[in-house]
Amino acid sequence: MAPVVARRRARQRVRILPLAGARSRSAEDWWWDRLAPSGSGYHLLQSDSMLLVLPGPGPARPRAQRRASRRAQLLRLRGARAAEAKAKPRTAPAPAPAPAPQQEPDPGWGDRIPLEILLQIFGLLVAADGPIPFLGRAARVCRRWHEAASQPALWHTLTLSPPLAGRPAKSGTKTEKKLLASLEWLMPSRFSQLQRLTLIHWKSQVHPVLKLVSESCPRLTFLKLSDCHGVTPDTLIMLAKACPQLHSLDIQHSMVESTAVVGHGWAGAELGAEPGTARPPTLCSPPPLQGSCCPQLQLLEVSTGLNHNSTPLQLPVEALQKGCPQLQVLRLLNLTWLPKPSGRAMTPGPGFPRLEELCLASSTCNFVSNEVLDRLLHGSPHLRLLDLRGCARITPAGLHDLPCQELEQLHLGLYGMSDRLTLAKEGSLLLTQKWCHTLQELDLSGQGFSEKDLEQALAAFSGTPGGSHLALCSLNLRGTRVTPGTVSSVISNCPGLLYLNLESCRCLPRGLKRAYRGPEEVQRCLQQLLTSLPPASQLGSSSQPALP
């Protein structure tokens, strides 16, 4: 019952609400709808003093009149509203808002960086990691970055290596051709300021690449070829003529004709001849060397492996001196070579006036003699380093006649070959007297100088008390006849000594025959020598060598 009553009351409330905008209803109308609603079967009958509710349909006229009055009120209300709308001045409709212009997307902070600052940032990254692959990726970020990454100043050092090293020959050739096609349009636009170029694992396209370099990279100063095949003399001649500033050529583990390197006056060549190369290298003196096609070259290094079956090489000493007047470093390592005969009528060469380093080290005996050394160094007063390890034909007298007066490093060690040779037993004093004030490193390992000769030679390092002006910091006496008194004297007179090698020295007591590294170990060696030395009265009788 409760829900029914609630719904009925809600309908009654709705029925008695006045119409919006109409006048409030009279009491008669209210009672009429309240006591005899339409459809109820009753009607009202009003008399002078009472109001009767009678069953049955009542007269329809009063209700019709009320409905008509309601309609009239609604019509009047609508008319008033229409009159107010007409009275208001008509205004033109507001124009539709214009569509907002389409804004381009924000390029971001990368495009707002000035080009000069962007070049400096890229330059730091290139200096740390190289131009590849960073510059190629940066060029795809935006137009500003592409412009910065395309500046030739950033492409000054480059390493090119086809991917998938160790691949089959056919696929490797295709890969090199694809990379070569990319270089054909990169070289003219970006590599015009290239200075250092390294090629690694190029087997078939070395000549086309170097041809592009000679056409587009006139400022090239350094070229390195590692594990490359097919380097011919014509290729390097073409490169030498197109790149006059080239001063260093590094060729390692590559199949190269040696006439392409030494024969054409290259300085800066490190030629690594692999064991099993098809043809043995030979050196000659072609016209490009004599014509000085590379006068700015400064370093020449020709080295082979430890394979001793190679054919002896002929080095054109005088032609090399004429072709490379700026040569500063000459290294002929592990080579069995012969100087080209000078002949009776041939005048001496100009020498190497700027040579500072000469290395003729070899693991076997070579044919370098005093005469050959004089032909190489007669015009080299500024020599600082002389490495003659394995050159058993060189004598102290021949070294004493050299024009260099400020030699800093002298290496005369004989490793594993002194037992088969007849070595000089005197003359070491000539070496130390001439260079005792400038020598920093001295290597006499394996030499046959006597105990007395070594004592006199090393006594030259005493100089003033304390030896404060001496520069000796490394001394290698391995396998020599040096005595404990001589060693202790050297350590006392050379406080800057940092390395001392006394291995296999038969005249030293047990426990001291080893290498000492660092000032602490060297001073410890001195203390042990002082405690092991016999009294002064017995020093003269202790000439018998101690067994190892």
Coordinates of C-alpha atoms in Angstrom, one line a residue:
M1 CA 0.0 0.0 0.0
A2 CA 2.8 2.4 0.8
P3 CA 4.2 2.6 -2.7
V4 CA 0.7 3.2 -4.2
V5 CA 0.0 6.0 -1.8
A6 CA 3.4 7.6 -2.6
R7 CA 2.8 7.5 -6.3
R8 CA -0.7 9.0 -5.9
R9 CA 0.6 11.9 -3.8
A10 CA 3.3 12.5 -6.3
R11 CA 0.7 12.8 -9.1
Q12 CA -1.3 15.1 -7.0
R13 CA 1.7 17.4 -6.4
V14 CA 2.4 17.5 -10.1
R15 CA -1.3 18.3 -10.9
I16 CA -1.5 21.3 -8.5
L17 CA 1.7 22.9 -9.7
P18 CA 1.0 26.2 -11.6
L19 CA 2.0 26.4 -15.2
A20 CA 5.2 28.2 -15.9
G21 CA 4.6 31.8 -16.9
A22 CA 0.8 31.6 -16.1
R23 CA -1.1 33.5 -13.4
S24 CA -1.8 31.7 -10.1
R25 CA -5.0 29.7 -10.2
S26 CA -8.2 30.7 -8.2
A27 CA -9.6 28.8 -5.2
E28 CA -12.5 27.7 -7.3
D29 CA -10.3 26.1 -9.8
W30 CA -8.3 24.4 -7.1
W31 CA -11.3 23.0 -5.4
W32 CA -12.7 21.9 -8.8
D33 CA -9.7 19.9 -9.6
R34 CA -9.3 18.7 -6.0
L35 CA -13.0 17.5 -5.4
A36 CA -14.0 16.4 -8.8
P37 CA -11.1 15.6 -11.0
S38 CA -11.7 14.7 -14.6
G39 CA -12.5 11.1 -15.1
S40 CA -13.6 10.5 -11.5
G41 CA -17.4 10.2 -12.3
Y42 CA -18.3 13.3 -10.2
H43 CA -19.1 16.9 -10.8
L44 CA -19.5 20.0 -8.7
L45 CA -22.7 21.9 -8.3
Q46 CA -22.3 25.3 -6.7
S47 CA -25.3 27.1 -5.0
D48 CA -25.6 30.3 -3.0
S49 CA -24.3 28.9 0.3
M50 CA -22.9 25.4 -0.5
L51 CA -20.9 23.4 -2.9
L52 CA -22.2 20.0 -3.8
V53 CA -20.3 17.1 -5.3
L54 CA -22.8 15.0 -7.2
P55 CA -22.3 11.7 -9.1
G56 CA -22.6 11.5 -12.8
P57 CA -21.3 13.8 -15.5
G58 CA -21.8 17.5 -14.9
P59 CA -22.2 20.3 -17.3
A60 CA -19.3 20.7 -19.6
R61 CA -19.5 24.4 -20.1
P62 CA -17.6 25.6 -17.0
R63 CA -14.7 23.3 -17.7
A64 CA -14.6 24.3 -21.3
Q65 CA -14.6 27.9 -20.3
R66 CA -11.7 27.3 -18.0
R67 CA -9.7 25.6 -20.7
A68 CA -10.4 28.4 -23.0
S69 CA -9.2 31.0 -20.5
R70 CA -6.0 29.0 -20.0
R71 CA -5.4 28.9 -23.7
A72 CA -6.0 32.7 -23.9
Q73 CA -3.5 33.2 -21.2
L74 CA -0.9 31.1 -23.0
L75 CA -1.5 33.0 -26.2
R76 CA -1.1 36.3 -24.5
L77 CA 2.1 35.2 -22.9
R78 CA 3.5 34.0 -26.3
G79 CA 2.5 37.3 -27.9
A80 CA 4.3 39.3 -25.3
R81 CA 7.4 37.3 -25.8
A82 CA 7.2 37.8 -29.6
A83 CA 6.7 41.5 -29.2
E84 CA 9.8 41.7 -27.0
A85 CA 11.8 39.8 -29.6
K86 CA 10.6 42.2 -32.4
A87 CA 11.4 45.3 -30.3
K88 CA 15.1 44.3 -29.9
P89 CA 17.4 45.6 -32.7
R90 CA 18.6 43.0 -35.0
T91 CA 22.4 42.5 -35.1
A92 CA 24.4 40.8 -37.8
P93 CA 25.4 37.3 -36.9
A94 CA 28.9 37.0 -35.6
P95 CA 31.3 35.8 -38.3
A96 CA 32.6 32.3 -37.8
P97 CA 36.1 32.3 -36.2
A98 CA 38.8 31.9 -38.8
P99 CA 40.6 28.6 -38.6
A100 CA 44.0 28.8 -36.8
P101 CA 47.0 28.6 -39.1
Q102 CA 48.7 25.3 -39.0
Q103 CA 51.9 25.5 -37.1
E104 CA 54.9 23.5 -38.2
P105 CA 56.2 20.9 -35.7
D106 CA 58.8 22.2 -33.2
P107 CA 62.2 21.2 -34.6
G108 CA 63.6 20.8 -31.0
W109 CA 66.7 22.0 -29.3
G110 CA 69.0 20.4 -31.7
D111 CA 68.1 22.7 -34.6
R112 CA 68.5 25.8 -32.3
I113 CA 72.2 25.2 -31.5
P114 CA 74.5 27.4 -33.5
L115 CA 76.5 25.6 -36.1
E116 CA 79.8 26.7 -34.7
I117 CA 79.0 25.2 -31.3
L118 CA 77.6 22.0 -32.9
L119 CA 80.9 21.6 -34.8
Q120 CA 82.9 21.9 -31.6
I121 CA 80.7 19.2 -29.9
F122 CA 81.0 16.9 -32.9
G123 CA 84.8 17.5 -33.0
L124 CA 85.2 16.3 -29.4
L125 CA 83.2 13.2 -30.1
V126 CA 85.1 12.5 -33.3
A127 CA 88.4 13.0 -31.5
A128 CA 87.4 10.4 -28.9
D129 CA 85.6 7.7 -31.0
G130 CA 86.4 8.6 -34.7
P131 CA 84.0 9.9 -37.3
I132 CA 82.4 6.5 -38.1
P133 CA 79.7 5.6 -37.2
F134 CA 78.8 8.7 -35.2
L135 CA 78.8 11.3 -38.0
G136 CA 76.7 9.0 -40.3
R137 CA 74.1 8.6 -37.6
A138 CA 74.1 12.3 -36.6
A139 CA 73.5 13.4 -40.2
R140 CA 70.1 11.8 -40.1
V141 CA 68.8 13.7 -37.1
C142 CA 67.8 17.0 -38.7
R143 CA 69.0 19.4 -41.4
R144 CA 71.2 21.3 -39.0
W145 CA 73.0 18.2 -37.8
H146 CA 73.3 17.0 -41.4
E147 CA 75.0 20.2 -42.3
A148 CA 77.4 20.0 -39.3
A149 CA 78.2 16.3 -39.9
S150 CA 79.1 17.0 -43.5
Q151 CA 81.8 19.5 -42.7
P152 CA 85.1 18.2 -44.1
A153 CA 87.0 19.5 -41.0
L154 CA 85.5 16.6 -39.0
W155 CA 86.7 14.0 -41.4
H156 CA 90.4 14.4 -40.8
T157 CA 91.0 10.8 -39.5
L158 CA 89.3 7.7 -40.9
T159 CA 89.5 3.9 -40.6
L160 CA 87.9 1.9 -43.4
S161 CA 87.4 -1.8 -42.9
P162 CA 84.9 -4.0 -44.8
P163 CA 82.6 -5.8 -42.4
L164 CA 82.8 -9.5 -41.7
A165 CA 86.5 -10.1 -41.6
G166 CA 87.3 -13.7 -42.4
R167 CA 84.5 -14.0 -44.9
P168 CA 84.6 -16.1 -48.1
A169 CA 86.5 -14.5 -51.0
K170 CA 83.4 -14.0 -53.2
S171 CA 81.2 -12.3 -50.6
G172 CA 84.2 -10.2 -49.5
T173 CA 84.7 -8.9 -53.0
K174 CA 81.0 -7.9 -53.2
T175 CA 81.2 -6.1 -49.8
E176 CA 84.3 -4.2 -50.9
K177 CA 82.7 -3.1 -54.1
K178 CA 79.6 -1.8 -52.2
L179 CA 81.8 0.1 -49.9
L180 CA 83.8 1.5 -52.8
A181 CA 80.6 2.8 -54.4
S182 CA 79.8 4.7 -51.2
L183 CA 83.3 6.2 -51.1
E184 CA 83.0 7.4 -54.7
W185 CA 80.5 10.1 -53.6
L186 CA 81.8 10.6 -50.1
M187 CA 85.4 11.3 -51.0
P188 CA 84.8 14.6 -53.0
S189 CA 82.3 16.1 -50.6
R190 CA 83.6 15.2 -47.1
F191 CA 87.2 13.9 -47.4
S192 CA 88.9 16.9 -48.9
Q193 CA 90.7 17.6 -45.5
L194 CA 91.5 14.0 -44.7
Q195 CA 94.9 13.6 -43.1
R196 CA 95.1 10.1 -41.6
L197 CA 93.7 7.1 -43.4
T198 CA 93.8 3.4 -42.3
L199 CA 92.7 0.5 -44.5
I200 CA 92.1 -2.9 -42.8
H201 CA 91.3 -6.2 -44.4
W202 CA 91.0 -5.0 -48.0
K203 CA 91.8 -7.8 -50.4
S204 CA 90.8 -6.8 -53.9
Q205 CA 89.9 -3.1 -54.1
V206 CA 93.0 -1.4 -52.6
H207 CA 94.1 0.2 -55.9
P208 CA 90.6 1.9 -56.6
V209 CA 90.4 3.2 -53.0
L210 CA 93.9 4.7 -53.1
K211 CA 93.1 6.2 -56.5
L212 CA 90.1 8.0 -55.0
V213 CA 92.3 9.1 -52.1
S214 CA 94.9 10.5 -54.5
E215 CA 92.2 12.4 -56.4
S216 CA 90.3 13.8 -53.4
C217 CA 92.7 14.0 -50.4
P218 CA 95.6 16.3 -51.2
R219 CA 96.3 16.9 -47.5
L220 CA 96.9 13.2 -46.6
T221 CA 99.9 12.9 -44.2
F222 CA 99.5 9.3 -42.8
L223 CA 98.5 6.1 -44.5
K224 CA 98.3 2.7 -42.9
L225 CA 97.5 -0.6 -44.7
S226 CA 96.9 -3.6 -42.5
D227 CA 96.2 -7.0 -43.9
C228 CA 95.7 -5.6 -47.4
H229 CA 96.6 -7.3 -50.7
G230 CA 97.5 -6.0 -54.1
V231 CA 99.7 -2.9 -53.2
T232 CA 101.8 -2.3 -56.2
P233 CA 104.6 0.2 -57.0
D234 CA 102.3 2.1 -59.4
T235 CA 99.7 2.6 -56.7
L236 CA 102.1 4.2 -54.2
I237 CA 103.8 6.3 -56.9
M238 CA 100.4 7.7 -57.8
L239 CA 99.7 8.4 -54.2
A240 CA 103.1 10.0 -53.6
K241 CA 102.7 12.4 -56.5
A242 CA 99.1 13.4 -55.5
C243 CA 99.8 13.9 -51.7
P244 CA 103.0 15.9 -51.3
Q245 CA 102.5 16.2 -47.5
L246 CA 102.5 12.5 -46.9
H247 CA 105.2 11.7 -44.4
S248 CA 104.2 8.3 -42.9
L249 CA 103.3 5.0 -44.5
D250 CA 102.6 2.0 -42.3
I251 CA 102.2 -1.3 -44.1
Q252 CA 101.6 -4.3 -41.8
H253 CA 100.9 -7.9 -42.6
S254 CA 100.2 -7.1 -46.2
M255 CA 101.3 -8.6 -49.5
V256 CA 103.4 -5.7 -50.8
E257 CA 106.3 -5.5 -53.2
S258 CA 109.1 -4.0 -51.3
T259 CA 110.1 -2.0 -54.4
A260 CA 106.8 -0.1 -53.8
V261 CA 108.1 1.1 -50.5
V262 CA 111.9 1.5 -50.1
G263 CA 112.4 1.6 -53.8
H264 CA 110.4 4.8 -54.2
G265 CA 111.7 6.8 -51.3
W266 CA 108.9 6.3 -48.8
A267 CA 109.5 7.5 -45.3
G268 CA 107.1 6.1 -42.6
A269 CA 106.8 2.7 -44.1
E270 CA 106.4 -0.3 -41.8
L271 CA 106.5 -3.3 -44.1
G272 CA 105.4 -6.5 -42.4
A273 CA 106.2 -9.4 -44.8
E274 CA 104.2 -12.4 -43.8
P275 CA 105.8 -15.8 -43.8
G276 CA 104.9 -17.7 -47.0
T277 CA 104.6 -14.6 -49.2
A278 CA 104.5 -15.6 -52.8
R279 CA 107.6 -13.6 -53.9
P280 CA 110.5 -12.6 -51.7
P281 CA 111.0 -8.9 -51.3
T282 CA 113.8 -7.2 -53.1
L283 CA 115.0 -3.6 -52.8
C284 CA 116.3 -1.6 -55.7
S285 CA 116.8 2.0 -56.7
P286 CA 114.3 3.1 -59.3
P287 CA 114.2 6.6 -60.8
P288 CA 111.4 7.9 -58.5
L289 CA 113.8 7.5 -55.5
Q290 CA 116.6 9.4 -57.2
G291 CA 114.2 12.1 -58.3
S292 CA 113.1 12.8 -54.8
C293 CA 109.4 12.4 -55.4
C294 CA 108.8 12.4 -51.6
P295 CA 111.1 15.0 -50.1
Q296 CA 108.9 15.5 -47.0
L297 CA 108.9 11.9 -45.7
Q298 CA 110.4 11.5 -42.3
L299 CA 110.1 7.9 -41.1
L300 CA 111.1 4.7 -42.9
E301 CA 110.6 1.3 -41.2
V302 CA 111.0 -2.0 -43.0
S303 CA 110.5 -5.1 -40.9
T304 CA 109.9 -8.8 -41.5
G305 CA 109.1 -11.7 -39.3
L306 CA 111.6 -14.1 -37.8
N307 CA 111.7 -16.2 -41.0
H308 CA 115.4 -16.3 -42.0
N309 CA 114.9 -17.9 -45.5
S310 CA 114.3 -14.6 -47.3
T311 CA 116.6 -13.4 -50.0
P312 CA 119.2 -10.8 -48.8
L313 CA 118.0 -7.3 -49.6
Q314 CA 120.0 -4.5 -51.2
L315 CA 119.6 -1.1 -49.7
P316 CA 120.5 1.9 -51.9
V317 CA 122.0 4.0 -49.2
E318 CA 123.1 7.1 -51.3
A319 CA 120.0 7.1 -53.3
L320 CA 117.9 7.0 -50.2
Q321 CA 119.8 9.9 -48.7
K322 CA 119.1 12.0 -51.9
G323 CA 115.5 11.0 -52.1
C324 CA 114.7 11.6 -48.3
P325 CA 116.6 14.6 -47.1
Q326 CA 114.0 15.1 -44.2
L327 CA 114.3 11.6 -42.9
Q328 CA 114.4 11.5 -39.1
V329 CA 113.8 7.8 -38.3
L330 CA 115.2 4.8 -40.2
R331 CA 114.4 1.3 -39.0
L332 CA 115.4 -1.9 -40.8
L333 CA 114.3 -4.6 -38.4
N334 CA 115.0 -8.4 -38.7
L335 CA 116.3 -7.9 -42.2
T336 CA 119.1 -9.8 -43.9
W337 CA 120.3 -6.9 -46.1
L338 CA 123.3 -5.7 -47.9
P339 CA 124.1 -2.1 -48.9
K340 CA 124.3 -1.5 -52.6
P341 CA 128.0 -1.4 -53.6
S342 CA 129.2 2.2 -53.8
G343 CA 131.8 1.6 -56.4
R344 CA 135.2 3.4 -56.7
A345 CA 134.0 6.4 -58.7
M346 CA 130.8 7.0 -56.7
T347 CA 130.9 10.1 -54.5
P348 CA 129.6 9.8 -50.9
G349 CA 126.0 10.6 -50.4
P350 CA 124.7 13.7 -48.6
G351 CA 123.8 11.6 -45.5
F352 CA 120.8 12.2 -43.3
P353 CA 121.3 15.6 -41.7
R354 CA 118.1 15.3 -39.6
L355 CA 118.3 11.7 -38.6
E356 CA 117.6 11.2 -34.9
E357 CA 117.0 7.4 -34.7
L358 CA 118.7 4.5 -36.5
C359 CA 117.6 0.9 -35.8
L360 CA 119.3 -2.0 -37.5
A361 CA 118.4 -4.6 -34.9
S362 CA 118.2 -8.2 -36.0
S363 CA 117.7 -11.6 -34.4
T364 CA 120.6 -13.1 -36.5
C365 CA 123.9 -11.9 -37.6
N366 CA 123.8 -9.4 -40.5
F367 CA 126.3 -7.8 -42.8
V368 CA 126.4 -4.3 -41.2
S369 CA 130.0 -3.3 -40.8
N370 CA 131.8 -0.2 -39.7
E371 CA 132.0 1.0 -43.4
V372 CA 128.2 0.6 -43.9
L373 CA 127.5 2.4 -40.6
D374 CA 129.8 5.3 -41.7
R375 CA 127.9 5.5 -45.1
L376 CA 124.7 5.8 -43.2
L377 CA 125.6 8.2 -40.5
H378 CA 128.5 10.3 -41.8
G379 CA 126.2 13.3 -42.1
S380 CA 124.0 12.8 -39.0
P381 CA 125.2 14.9 -36.1
H382 CA 121.9 15.0 -34.3
L383 CA 121.5 11.2 -33.8
R384 CA 119.9 10.4 -30.4
L385 CA 119.2 6.6 -30.7
L386 CA 121.4 3.9 -32.2
D387 CA 120.1 0.3 -32.0
L388 CA 122.7 -2.2 -33.3
R389 CA 121.5 -5.3 -31.6
G390 CA 122.7 -8.3 -33.6
C391 CA 125.3 -6.3 -35.5
A392 CA 128.3 -8.3 -34.4
R393 CA 130.6 -6.8 -37.1
I394 CA 130.4 -3.3 -35.5
T395 CA 133.5 -2.5 -33.3
P396 CA 133.9 0.2 -30.6
A397 CA 136.4 2.0 -32.8
G398 CA 133.9 2.3 -35.6
L399 CA 131.3 3.8 -33.2
H400 CA 133.8 6.2 -31.8
D401 CA 134.4 7.7 -35.2
L402 CA 130.7 8.6 -35.7
P403 CA 129.9 12.4 -35.9
C404 CA 127.1 12.3 -33.4
Q405 CA 128.1 13.8 -30.0
E406 CA 124.9 13.7 -28.0
L407 CA 123.8 10.1 -28.2
E408 CA 121.2 9.2 -25.6
Q409 CA 120.4 5.5 -26.3
L410 CA 123.0 2.9 -27.4
H411 CA 122.0 -0.8 -27.8
L412 CA 124.8 -3.2 -28.7
G413 CA 123.3 -6.4 -27.2
L414 CA 123.9 -9.8 -28.8
Y415 CA 121.2 -12.2 -27.9
G416 CA 121.8 -16.0 -28.3
M417 CA 124.6 -15.6 -30.8
S418 CA 127.7 -14.6 -28.7
D419 CA 128.8 -18.2 -28.3
R420 CA 129.3 -18.6 -32.0
L421 CA 131.2 -15.4 -32.6
T422 CA 134.7 -14.0 -31.9
L423 CA 134.0 -10.8 -30.0
A424 CA 136.2 -7.9 -29.1
K425 CA 137.5 -8.0 -25.6
E426 CA 138.6 -4.3 -25.4
G427 CA 137.3 -1.0 -26.5
S428 CA 134.2 -0.3 -24.3
L429 CA 136.0 2.6 -22.8
L430 CA 135.8 4.4 -26.1
L431 CA 132.1 4.3 -25.9
T432 CA 131.6 5.6 -22.4
Q433 CA 134.2 8.3 -22.6
K434 CA 132.5 9.8 -25.6
W435 CA 128.9 9.7 -24.4
C436 CA 129.0 9.3 -20.6
H437 CA 127.4 12.7 -20.1
T438 CA 124.4 12.1 -22.5
L439 CA 123.7 8.4 -22.4
Q440 CA 120.4 7.5 -20.7
E441 CA 120.3 3.8 -21.8
L442 CA 123.2 1.5 -22.5
D443 CA 122.9 -2.1 -23.5
L444 CA 126.1 -4.3 -23.6
S445 CA 124.4 -7.6 -23.1
G446 CA 126.3 -10.6 -24.6
Q447 CA 129.4 -8.6 -25.4
G448 CA 132.8 -10.2 -24.7
F449 CA 134.6 -7.3 -23.0
S450 CA 137.0 -8.3 -20.2
E451 CA 136.5 -7.6 -16.5
K452 CA 139.1 -4.9 -16.5
D453 CA 137.8 -3.3 -19.7
L454 CA 134.3 -3.1 -18.3
E455 CA 135.6 -1.7 -15.0
Q456 CA 137.4 1.1 -16.8
A457 CA 134.5 1.8 -19.1
L458 CA 131.9 2.0 -16.3
A459 CA 134.2 4.1 -14.2
A460 CA 133.6 6.9 -16.7
F461 CA 130.2 7.4 -15.2
S462 CA 131.8 8.5 -11.9
G463 CA 132.4 12.1 -13.1
T464 CA 131.9 14.4 -10.2
P465 CA 131.2 13.1 -6.7
G466 CA 127.6 11.9 -6.5
G467 CA 127.2 11.8 -10.2
S468 CA 124.4 14.3 -10.0
H469 CA 124.9 15.4 -13.6
L470 CA 124.7 12.0 -15.1
A471 CA 121.6 10.9 -17.1
L472 CA 122.1 7.1 -17.1
C473 CA 118.9 5.4 -16.0
S474 CA 119.0 2.0 -17.7
L475 CA 122.0 -0.4 -17.9
N476 CA 121.9 -3.9 -19.4
L477 CA 124.9 -6.0 -18.5
R478 CA 123.3 -9.4 -19.1
G479 CA 125.9 -12.1 -19.8
T480 CA 128.9 -9.9 -19.4
R481 CA 132.0 -10.3 -17.2
V482 CA 131.2 -7.4 -14.9
T483 CA 132.4 -7.8 -11.3
P484 CA 130.6 -6.9 -8.0
G485 CA 133.0 -3.9 -7.4
T486 CA 132.2 -2.5 -10.8
V487 CA 128.4 -2.8 -10.3
S488 CA 128.5 -1.2 -6.8
S489 CA 130.5 1.7 -8.2
V490 CA 128.1 2.3 -11.0
I491 CA 125.1 2.2 -8.6
S492 CA 126.8 4.6 -6.2
N493 CA 127.7 7.1 -9.0
C494 CA 124.4 7.0 -10.8
P495 CA 121.6 7.7 -8.3
G496 CA 119.0 8.0 -11.2
L497 CA 119.5 4.4 -12.2
L498 CA 116.1 2.8 -12.6
Y499 CA 116.9 -0.5 -14.5
L500 CA 119.8 -2.8 -14.0
N501 CA 120.0 -6.2 -15.7
L502 CA 122.6 -8.6 -14.2
E503 CA 121.3 -11.9 -15.5
S504 CA 123.9 -14.6 -16.4
C505 CA 126.8 -12.5 -15.1
R506 CA 129.3 -15.3 -14.1
C507 CA 131.5 -13.1 -12.0
L508 CA 128.7 -12.1 -9.6
P509 CA 127.7 -14.2 -6.5
R510 CA 124.6 -16.3 -6.4
G511 CA 121.3 -14.5 -5.6
L512 CA 122.3 -11.3 -7.5
K513 CA 122.0 -12.5 -11.0
R514 CA 118.7 -11.0 -12.0
A515 CA 117.0 -7.8 -13.3
Y516 CA 116.3 -4.9 -10.9
R517 CA 113.6 -2.5 -11.7
G518 CA 112.9 0.7 -9.8
P519 CA 115.2 2.7 -7.5
E520 CA 114.3 0.6 -4.4
E521 CA 115.4 -2.7 -6.0
V522 CA 118.6 -1.1 -7.4
Q523 CA 119.5 0.2 -3.9
R524 CA 118.7 -3.2 -2.4
C525 CA 121.1 -4.7 -4.9
L526 CA 123.8 -2.2 -3.8
Q527 CA 123.3 -3.2 -0.1
Q528 CA 123.7 -6.9 -1.0
L529 CA 126.8 -6.2 -3.0
L530 CA 128.4 -4.3 -0.2
T531 CA 127.7 -7.0 2.3
S532 CA 129.0 -9.7 -0.1
L533 CA 132.3 -7.9 -1.1
P534 CA 135.4 -9.4 0.4
P535 CA 137.8 -7.1 2.3
A536 CA 140.0 -4.7 0.3
S537 CA 143.1 -6.9 0.8
Q538 CA 141.4 -9.8 -0.8
L539 CA 139.9 -8.0 -3.8
G540 CA 143.0 -8.5 -5.9
S541 CA 142.9 -12.2 -5.4
S542 CA 139.2 -12.7 -6.2
S543 CA 139.6 -12.9 -9.9
Q544 CA 138.2 -16.4 -10.3
P545 CA 134.7 -16.3 -11.7
A546 CA 131.9 -17.7 -9.6
L547 CA 130.0 -20.6 -11.0
P548 CA 126.3 -19.9 -11.6

